[in-house]
XYZ file of C-alpha atoms in Angstrom:
556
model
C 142.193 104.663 12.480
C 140.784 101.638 13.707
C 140.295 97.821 15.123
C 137.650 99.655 16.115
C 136.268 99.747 19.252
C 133.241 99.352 17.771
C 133.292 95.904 16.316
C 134.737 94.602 19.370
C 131.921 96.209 21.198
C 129.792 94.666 19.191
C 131.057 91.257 20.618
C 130.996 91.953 24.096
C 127.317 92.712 23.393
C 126.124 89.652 21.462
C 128.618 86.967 24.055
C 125.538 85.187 24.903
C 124.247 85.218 21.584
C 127.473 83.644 19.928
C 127.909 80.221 19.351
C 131.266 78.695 20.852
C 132.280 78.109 16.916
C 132.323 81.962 16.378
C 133.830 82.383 20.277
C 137.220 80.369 19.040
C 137.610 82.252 15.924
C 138.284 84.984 18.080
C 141.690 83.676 18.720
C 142.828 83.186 15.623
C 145.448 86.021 14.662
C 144.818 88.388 11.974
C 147.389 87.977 9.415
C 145.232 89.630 6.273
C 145.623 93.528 7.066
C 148.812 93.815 4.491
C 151.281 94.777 7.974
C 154.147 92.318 5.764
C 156.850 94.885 7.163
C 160.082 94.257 9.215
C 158.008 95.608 12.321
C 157.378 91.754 12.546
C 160.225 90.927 13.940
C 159.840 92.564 16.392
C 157.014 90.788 18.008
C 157.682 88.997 21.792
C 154.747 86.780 21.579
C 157.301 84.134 22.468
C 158.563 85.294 25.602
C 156.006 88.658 26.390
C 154.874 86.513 29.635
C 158.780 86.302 30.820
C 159.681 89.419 29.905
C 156.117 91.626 31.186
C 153.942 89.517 33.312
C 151.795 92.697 35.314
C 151.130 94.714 31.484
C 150.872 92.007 28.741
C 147.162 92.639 27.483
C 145.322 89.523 29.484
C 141.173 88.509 27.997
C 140.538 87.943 31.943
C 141.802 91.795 33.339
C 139.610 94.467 32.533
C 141.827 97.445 31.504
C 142.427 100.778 33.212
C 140.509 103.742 32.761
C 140.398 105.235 30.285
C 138.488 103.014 28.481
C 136.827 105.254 25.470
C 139.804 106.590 24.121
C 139.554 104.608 20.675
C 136.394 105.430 20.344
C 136.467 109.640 20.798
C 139.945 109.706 18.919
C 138.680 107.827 15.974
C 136.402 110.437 15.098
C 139.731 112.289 13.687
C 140.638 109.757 11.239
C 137.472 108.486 9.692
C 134.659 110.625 8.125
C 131.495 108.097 8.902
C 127.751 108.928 7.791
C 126.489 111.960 9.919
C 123.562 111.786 12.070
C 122.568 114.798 14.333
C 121.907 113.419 17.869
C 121.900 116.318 20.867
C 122.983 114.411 24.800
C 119.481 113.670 26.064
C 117.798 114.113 22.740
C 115.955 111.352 20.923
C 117.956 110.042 18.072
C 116.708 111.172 14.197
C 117.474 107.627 13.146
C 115.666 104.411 14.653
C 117.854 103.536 16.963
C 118.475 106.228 19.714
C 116.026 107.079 22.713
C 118.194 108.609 24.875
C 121.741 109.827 26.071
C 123.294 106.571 26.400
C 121.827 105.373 22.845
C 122.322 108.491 20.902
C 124.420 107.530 17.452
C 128.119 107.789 18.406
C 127.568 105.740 21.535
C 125.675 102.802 19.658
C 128.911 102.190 18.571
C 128.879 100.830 21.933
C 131.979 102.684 23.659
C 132.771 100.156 26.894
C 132.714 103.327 29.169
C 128.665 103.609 28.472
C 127.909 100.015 28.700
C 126.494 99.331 32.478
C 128.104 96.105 32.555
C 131.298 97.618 31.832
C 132.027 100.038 33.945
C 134.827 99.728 35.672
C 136.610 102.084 38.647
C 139.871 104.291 38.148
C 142.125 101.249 39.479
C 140.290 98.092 38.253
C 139.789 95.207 40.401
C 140.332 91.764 40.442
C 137.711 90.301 38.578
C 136.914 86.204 39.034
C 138.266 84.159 36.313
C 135.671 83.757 33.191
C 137.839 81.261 30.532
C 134.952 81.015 28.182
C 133.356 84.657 28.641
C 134.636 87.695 26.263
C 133.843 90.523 28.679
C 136.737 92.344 28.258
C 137.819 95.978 26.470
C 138.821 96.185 23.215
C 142.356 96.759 24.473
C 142.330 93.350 25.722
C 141.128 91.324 23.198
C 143.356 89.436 20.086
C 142.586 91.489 16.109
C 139.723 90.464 14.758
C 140.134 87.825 12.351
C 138.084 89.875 9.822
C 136.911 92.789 9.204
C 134.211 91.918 7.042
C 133.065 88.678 9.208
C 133.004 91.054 12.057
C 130.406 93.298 9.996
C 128.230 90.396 9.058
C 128.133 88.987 11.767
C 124.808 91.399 12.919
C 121.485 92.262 11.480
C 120.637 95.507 10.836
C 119.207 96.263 14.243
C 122.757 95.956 15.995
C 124.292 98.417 13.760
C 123.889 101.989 12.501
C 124.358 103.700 9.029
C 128.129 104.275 9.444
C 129.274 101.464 11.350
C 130.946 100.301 7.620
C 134.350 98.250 7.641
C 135.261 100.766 5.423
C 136.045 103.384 7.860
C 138.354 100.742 9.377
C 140.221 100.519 5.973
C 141.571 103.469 4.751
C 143.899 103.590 1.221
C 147.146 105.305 1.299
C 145.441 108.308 0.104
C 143.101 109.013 3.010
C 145.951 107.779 5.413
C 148.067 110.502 4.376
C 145.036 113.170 4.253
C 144.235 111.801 8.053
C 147.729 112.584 8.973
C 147.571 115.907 7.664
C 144.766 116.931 9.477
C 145.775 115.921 12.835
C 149.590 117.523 12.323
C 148.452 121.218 10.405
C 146.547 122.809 12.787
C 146.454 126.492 14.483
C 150.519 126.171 14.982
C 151.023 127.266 11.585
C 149.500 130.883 12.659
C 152.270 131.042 14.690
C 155.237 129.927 12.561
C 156.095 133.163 11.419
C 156.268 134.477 15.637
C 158.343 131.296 16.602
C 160.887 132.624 13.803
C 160.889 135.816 15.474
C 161.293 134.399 18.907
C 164.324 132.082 17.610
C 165.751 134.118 14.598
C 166.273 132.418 11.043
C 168.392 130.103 12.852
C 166.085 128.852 14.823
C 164.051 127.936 11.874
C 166.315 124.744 11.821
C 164.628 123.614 15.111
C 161.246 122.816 13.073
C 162.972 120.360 10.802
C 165.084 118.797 13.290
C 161.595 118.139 15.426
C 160.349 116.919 12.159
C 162.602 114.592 11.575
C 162.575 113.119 15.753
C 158.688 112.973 15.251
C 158.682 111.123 11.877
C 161.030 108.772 13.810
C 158.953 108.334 17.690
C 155.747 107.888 15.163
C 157.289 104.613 13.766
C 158.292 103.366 17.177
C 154.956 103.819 18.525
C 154.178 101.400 15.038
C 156.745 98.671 16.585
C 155.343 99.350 19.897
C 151.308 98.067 18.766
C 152.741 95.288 16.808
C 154.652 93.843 19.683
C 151.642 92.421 21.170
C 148.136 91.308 20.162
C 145.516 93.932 20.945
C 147.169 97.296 21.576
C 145.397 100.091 19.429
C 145.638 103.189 21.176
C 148.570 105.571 23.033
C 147.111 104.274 26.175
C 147.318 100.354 25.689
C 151.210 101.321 24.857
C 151.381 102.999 28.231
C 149.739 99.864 29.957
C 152.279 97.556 27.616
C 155.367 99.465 28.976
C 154.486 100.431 32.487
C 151.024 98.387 33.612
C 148.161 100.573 34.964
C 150.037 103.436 36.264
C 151.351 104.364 33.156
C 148.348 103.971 31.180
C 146.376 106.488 33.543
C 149.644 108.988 33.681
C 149.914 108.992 29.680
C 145.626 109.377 29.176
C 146.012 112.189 31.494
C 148.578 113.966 29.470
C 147.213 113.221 26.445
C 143.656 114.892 28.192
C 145.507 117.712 29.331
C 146.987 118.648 25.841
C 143.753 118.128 24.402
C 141.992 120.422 27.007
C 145.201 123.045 26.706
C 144.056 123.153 22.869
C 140.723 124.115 23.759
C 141.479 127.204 25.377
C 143.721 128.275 22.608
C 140.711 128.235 20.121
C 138.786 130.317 22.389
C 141.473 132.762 23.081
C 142.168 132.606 18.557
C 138.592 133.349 18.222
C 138.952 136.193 21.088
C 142.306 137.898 19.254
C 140.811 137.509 15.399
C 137.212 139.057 15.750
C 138.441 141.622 17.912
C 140.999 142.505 15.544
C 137.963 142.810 12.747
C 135.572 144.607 15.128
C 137.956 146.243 17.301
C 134.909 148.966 18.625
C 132.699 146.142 19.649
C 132.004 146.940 23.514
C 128.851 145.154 25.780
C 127.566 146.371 29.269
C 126.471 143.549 31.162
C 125.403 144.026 34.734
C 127.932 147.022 35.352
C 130.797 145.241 33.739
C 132.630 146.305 30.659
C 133.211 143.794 28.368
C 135.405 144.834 25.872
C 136.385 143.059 22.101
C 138.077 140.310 23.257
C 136.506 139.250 25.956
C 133.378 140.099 24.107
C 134.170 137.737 21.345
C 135.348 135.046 23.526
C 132.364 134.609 25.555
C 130.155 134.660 21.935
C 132.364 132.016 20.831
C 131.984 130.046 23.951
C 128.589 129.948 23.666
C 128.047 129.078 20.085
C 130.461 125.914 20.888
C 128.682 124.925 23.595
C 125.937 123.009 21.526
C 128.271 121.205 19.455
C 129.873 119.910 22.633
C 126.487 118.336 23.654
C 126.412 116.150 20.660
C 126.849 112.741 20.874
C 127.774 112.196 17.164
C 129.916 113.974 15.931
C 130.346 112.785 12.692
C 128.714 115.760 11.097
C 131.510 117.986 12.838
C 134.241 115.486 11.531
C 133.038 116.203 8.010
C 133.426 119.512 7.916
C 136.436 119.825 10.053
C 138.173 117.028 7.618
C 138.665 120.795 5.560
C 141.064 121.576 7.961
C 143.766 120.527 5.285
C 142.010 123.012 2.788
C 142.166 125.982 5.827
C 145.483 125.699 6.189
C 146.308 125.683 2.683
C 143.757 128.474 2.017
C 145.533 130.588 5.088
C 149.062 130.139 3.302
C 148.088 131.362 0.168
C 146.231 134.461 1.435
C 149.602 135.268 3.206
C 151.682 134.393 -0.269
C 149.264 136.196 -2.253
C 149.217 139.534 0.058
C 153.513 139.192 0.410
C 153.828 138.252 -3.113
C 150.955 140.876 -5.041
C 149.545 143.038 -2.762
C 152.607 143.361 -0.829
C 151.809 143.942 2.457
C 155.438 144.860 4.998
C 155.956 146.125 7.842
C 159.361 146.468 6.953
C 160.671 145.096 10.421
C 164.276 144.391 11.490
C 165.097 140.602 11.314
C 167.255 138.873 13.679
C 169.544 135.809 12.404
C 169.521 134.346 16.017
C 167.979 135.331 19.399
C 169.367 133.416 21.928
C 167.138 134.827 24.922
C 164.032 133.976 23.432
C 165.174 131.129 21.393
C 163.533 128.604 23.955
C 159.847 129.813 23.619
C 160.500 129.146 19.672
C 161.627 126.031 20.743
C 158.238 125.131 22.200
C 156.592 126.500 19.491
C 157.992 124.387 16.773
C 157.413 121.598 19.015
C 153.274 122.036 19.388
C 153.677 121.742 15.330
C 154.331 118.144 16.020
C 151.581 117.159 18.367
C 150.173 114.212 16.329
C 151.042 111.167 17.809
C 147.505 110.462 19.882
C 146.779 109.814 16.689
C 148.742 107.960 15.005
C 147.811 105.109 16.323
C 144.459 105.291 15.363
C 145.647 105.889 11.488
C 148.006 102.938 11.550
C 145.038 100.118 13.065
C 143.123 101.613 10.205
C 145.184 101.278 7.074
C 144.121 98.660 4.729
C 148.063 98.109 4.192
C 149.938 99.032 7.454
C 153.044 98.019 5.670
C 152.203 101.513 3.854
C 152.602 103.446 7.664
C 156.073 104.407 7.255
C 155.136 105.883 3.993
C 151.713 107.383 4.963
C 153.610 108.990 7.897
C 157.131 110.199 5.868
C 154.163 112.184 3.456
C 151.916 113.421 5.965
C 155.239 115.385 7.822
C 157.116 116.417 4.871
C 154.266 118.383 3.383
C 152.838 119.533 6.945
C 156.709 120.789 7.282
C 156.599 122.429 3.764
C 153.228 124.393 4.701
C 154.726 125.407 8.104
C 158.051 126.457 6.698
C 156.103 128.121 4.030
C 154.709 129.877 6.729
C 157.096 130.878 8.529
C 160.010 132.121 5.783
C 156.908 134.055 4.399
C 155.584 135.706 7.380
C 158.644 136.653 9.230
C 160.086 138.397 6.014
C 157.075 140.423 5.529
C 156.597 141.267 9.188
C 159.823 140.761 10.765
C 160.233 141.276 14.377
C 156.847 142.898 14.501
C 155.140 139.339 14.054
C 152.370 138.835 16.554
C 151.769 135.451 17.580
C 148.928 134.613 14.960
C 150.360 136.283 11.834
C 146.316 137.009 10.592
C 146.924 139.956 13.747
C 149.270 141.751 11.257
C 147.387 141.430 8.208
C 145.340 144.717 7.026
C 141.849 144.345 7.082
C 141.095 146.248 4.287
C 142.062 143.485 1.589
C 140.062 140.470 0.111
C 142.762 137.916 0.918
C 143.216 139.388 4.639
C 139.469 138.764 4.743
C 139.926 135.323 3.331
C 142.236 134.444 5.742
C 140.483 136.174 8.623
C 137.668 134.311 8.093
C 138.774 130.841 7.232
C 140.979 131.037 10.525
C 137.681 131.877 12.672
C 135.253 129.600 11.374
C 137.705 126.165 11.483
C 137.762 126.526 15.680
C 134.227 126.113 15.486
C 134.498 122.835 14.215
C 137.258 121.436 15.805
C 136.463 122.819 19.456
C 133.897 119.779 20.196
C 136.234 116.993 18.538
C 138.841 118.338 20.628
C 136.989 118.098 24.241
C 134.998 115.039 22.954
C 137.795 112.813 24.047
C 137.902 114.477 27.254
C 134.645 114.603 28.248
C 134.578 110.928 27.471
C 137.339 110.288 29.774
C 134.997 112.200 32.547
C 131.892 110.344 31.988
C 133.688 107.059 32.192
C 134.067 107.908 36.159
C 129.840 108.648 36.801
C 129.076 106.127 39.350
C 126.781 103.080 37.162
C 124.045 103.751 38.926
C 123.994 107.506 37.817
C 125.092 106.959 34.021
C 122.011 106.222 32.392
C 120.994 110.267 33.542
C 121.849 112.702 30.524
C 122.372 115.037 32.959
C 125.428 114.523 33.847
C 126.746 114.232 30.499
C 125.437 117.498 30.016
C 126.562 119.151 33.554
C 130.207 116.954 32.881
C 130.421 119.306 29.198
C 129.247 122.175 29.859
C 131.745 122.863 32.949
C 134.391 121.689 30.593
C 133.594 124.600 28.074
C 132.943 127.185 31.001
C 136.391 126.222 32.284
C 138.795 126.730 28.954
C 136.729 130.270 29.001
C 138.026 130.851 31.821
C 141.567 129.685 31.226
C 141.650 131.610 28.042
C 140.038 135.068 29.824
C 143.044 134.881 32.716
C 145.769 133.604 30.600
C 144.854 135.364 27.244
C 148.443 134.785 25.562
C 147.912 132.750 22.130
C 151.810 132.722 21.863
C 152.777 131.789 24.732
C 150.309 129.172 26.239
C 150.830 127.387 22.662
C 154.862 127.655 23.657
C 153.919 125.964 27.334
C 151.812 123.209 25.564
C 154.772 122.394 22.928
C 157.558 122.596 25.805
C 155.719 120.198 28.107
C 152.688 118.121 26.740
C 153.994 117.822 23.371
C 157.595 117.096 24.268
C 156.549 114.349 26.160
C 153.989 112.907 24.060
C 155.574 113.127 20.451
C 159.417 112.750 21.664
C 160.246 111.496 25.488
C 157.062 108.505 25.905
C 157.471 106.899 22.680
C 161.439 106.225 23.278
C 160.712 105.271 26.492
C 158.198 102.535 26.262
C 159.359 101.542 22.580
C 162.845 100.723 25.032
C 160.482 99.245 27.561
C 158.205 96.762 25.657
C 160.988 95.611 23.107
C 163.820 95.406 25.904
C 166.370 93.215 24.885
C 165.052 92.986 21.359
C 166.232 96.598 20.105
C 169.696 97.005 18.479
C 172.786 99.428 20.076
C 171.894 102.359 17.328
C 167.847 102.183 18.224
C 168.825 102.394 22.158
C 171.218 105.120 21.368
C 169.423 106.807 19.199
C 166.180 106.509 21.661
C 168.040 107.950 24.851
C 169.513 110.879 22.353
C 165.695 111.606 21.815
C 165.017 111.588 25.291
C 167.501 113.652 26.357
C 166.654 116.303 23.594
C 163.149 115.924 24.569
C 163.566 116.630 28.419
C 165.904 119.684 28.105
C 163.395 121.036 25.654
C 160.480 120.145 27.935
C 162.368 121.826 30.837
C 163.913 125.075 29.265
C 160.835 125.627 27.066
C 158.026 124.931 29.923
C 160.208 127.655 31.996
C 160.613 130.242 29.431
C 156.692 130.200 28.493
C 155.654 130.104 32.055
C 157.969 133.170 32.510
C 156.978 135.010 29.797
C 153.199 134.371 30.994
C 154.132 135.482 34.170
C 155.823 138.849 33.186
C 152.756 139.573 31.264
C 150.082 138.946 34.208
């Protein structure tokens, strides 16, 4: 996903060991990554000063919090060597000692680095023409990937700091796309179609095609200027500090909001297997659910004290084989064993219709991401195509889903289709199974950004203490326990987090700083066709967000 943050890490560590030859090639543009496509012209570099003098990235402004995001979201689009390192734990390879060295942050993430820390609103800092002590999101591309990886002996770098996991083919592009689109949402296809009707179904391909559309505007959005890589350094692009702080915190929210939904998925599948399992604790009754929830909470809890988490990222890179592996239990048990309910179905049900419409919408919720995929593509010429594959067969798999589920269930879908399946049958089990354990592994990639974001803020003084790292995650996990015990609605909490967060982040912010940083540059149909989007966007956000609050009300 990358110019990683990594490599330009690497420079702000070695500025005093750089000669001034190696300083200036810093300047020079990259023009080698393949990106030969149209998106060119729409590059300001001619007039970017004119036309956005308080965001253009500057090498002399240190950015805005948050400063780590590259870093913790590139662990969802590259699969790097694994190494086991626990916060506060000595490293098992040669170069960690302690929190702050552990393996993922000798990639050197700016927010760990004591020279870099900077406060929420960054101050003025004095004027250093010939020093490189800025972010990654301020500094021109590299001018090569491989120069950049040469450039240090061994001792600077660890085992999978390769500039391989900075190129990825077409293949893994589209296989990194997958995996951030399909995720839990496509338990709850077949409940959405219940909540909207068959009609409604047309809601998840129109959102398919909007998304498949904002995704290549954030794409024109990072070319337009020299050293935006992430959702944030859009933000600060289009609306300066301000809007890089609102969109991290939205994009943190959503990632949090995800959290709790694997905690309360865990809570509603093994209670559905063991439904007799009971504890006593103290005088209190803890019953299945809540039960299972806690368990799960503490068996994540570890994972979110690692540092590296590239051992997680391999095994959650199956994520595209879960899904699959779900659908095909739920053709298999339709199709041979088949399982019915032999429910009503309803073409169209207009008073529910905007929960679906939320729904749908959370099937979308990739663009943090994308991003990250498009810096790393070996050809970004090859985005639009990487991204048109990655949607139409995450759309196939949901529809799949969803025709599939609702006709064998009908209106007596519950909001994770595996909560209708018998237990009695090998597939059910399959699918039981392969739904509970993926959480697991996903949980701590999920909060890792998050926690990041939090660390970022410890006072310099305090960082170097693993202690806070560790007080910082495990409140984080605590909390989504407790978000997921009081509002314990899979269905509707994902409906709230596709209404609001995923509305704005997939549909409304793209639009609106595509229409920001290119002003004057885009053509009548791209403006029109951007304020359609928006509008869409915001009456979804606001009728969705409104139904799933009051459906989460009703039930409290």
């Amino acid at each position: 996903m990358k110019n990683s943050v990594s490599e330009h890490s690497f420079y702000i560590e070695s500025d005093d060991e750089d000669d001034h030859g190696e300083e200036k090639q810093l300047d020079k543009p990259e023009n080698e990554d393949g990106n030969d496509s149209d998106s060119s012209n729409y590059s300001n570099d001619d007039n970017n000063e004119n036309d956005f003098p308080d965001s253009k990235p500057s090498s002399f402004n240190p950015p805005a919090w948050p400063q780590s995001y590259r870093q913790s979201m590139d662990i969802y689009s590259s699969v790097p060597s694994p190494s086991l390192t626990f916060l506060g734990t000595p490293s098992l390879t040669r170069l960690g000692s302690s929190f702050l060295a552990s393996s993922l942050t000798r990639r050197h993430t700016p927010e760990v680095l004591p020279s870099l820390h900077k406060p929420l609103i960054p101050q003025a800092e004095e004027e250093q023409p010939q020093q490189r002590r800025s972010s990654h999101t301020l500094l021109p591309p590299l001018p090569s990937r491989r120069s950049a990886i040469k450039k240090f002996p061994d001792e600077k770098s660890v085992a999978h700091e390769f500039p391989a996991s900075r190129q990825s083919s077409y293949g893994q592009g589209v296989l990194n796309g997958i995996n951030v689109l399909c995720g839990v949402g496509i338990l709850s296809t077949p409940y959405a179609v219940k909540e909207g009707g068959w009609a409604g179904l047309s809601i998840l391909f129109i959102f398919g095609v909007l998304s498949y559309y904002t995704g290549i505007l954030l794409r024109y959005c990072l070319d337009s200027q020299p050293g935006l890589e992430t959702y944030p350094d859009i933000g600060q692009a289009a609306f300066g500090t301000v809007g890089r702080i609102i969109i991290s915190i939205i994009l943190y929210v959503e990632l949090y909001s995800c959290c709790v939904e694997y905690i309360i998925l865990e809570g509603d599948n093994l209670s559905a297997l063991f439904p007799n399992a009971h504890l006593s604790l103290g005088g209190y009754q803890l019953d299945a659910r809540h039960l299972f929830a806690l368990i799960t909470t503490l068996a994540v809890l570890p994972t979110v004290w690692l540092r590296d988490l590239t051992v997680l990222s391999y095994i959650s890179a199956g994520g595209v084989i879960a899904s699959v592996m779900v659908v095909v239990c739920l053709y298999w048990l339709g199709l041979v064993d088949h399982v019915s309910s032999q429910s009503e179905q309803t073409v169209l049900n207009v008073s529910s219709l905007p929960v679906a419409i939320g729904l749908y919408g959370y099937c979308y919720s990739g663009h943090a991401v994308f991003p990250n995929i498009y810096t790393s593509l070996e050809k970004r010429s090859q985005f639009p195509a990487v991204l048109l594959t990655s949607f139409a067969i995450v759309t196939v798999l949901y529809a799949g889903a969803a025709v599939m589920g609702y006709m064998m269930f009908g209106d007596s879908a519950e909001s994770q289709f595996t909560l209708n399946l018998p237990t009695d049958l090998v597939a059910s089990k399959i699918a039981f199974w392969t739904t509970i354990v993926n959480p697991f592994t996903k949980y701590a990639l999920t909060m890792s950004p998050v926690a990041m974001s939090m660390e970022e803020l410890i006072p310099s003084n305090h960082a170097k203490s693993h202690m806070y790292g560790v007080l910082i995650r495990t409140a984080l996990v605590i909390s989504t326990l407790l978000v997921a015990l009081k509002v314990p609605f899979f269905g509707f909490v994902m409906a709230l987090i596709g209404s609001l967060f995923t509305m704005l982040v997939t549909l409304i912010l793209p639009c609106a700083c595509f229409l920001r940083i290119l002003k004057g540059k885009t053509s009548p149909i791209q403006v029109s066709a951007c304020i359609l989007i928006i509008i869409i966007g915001a009456i979804s956000a606001v009728i969705g967000s409104y139904s799933a609050l009051s459906k989460i009300i009703q039930s409290l």
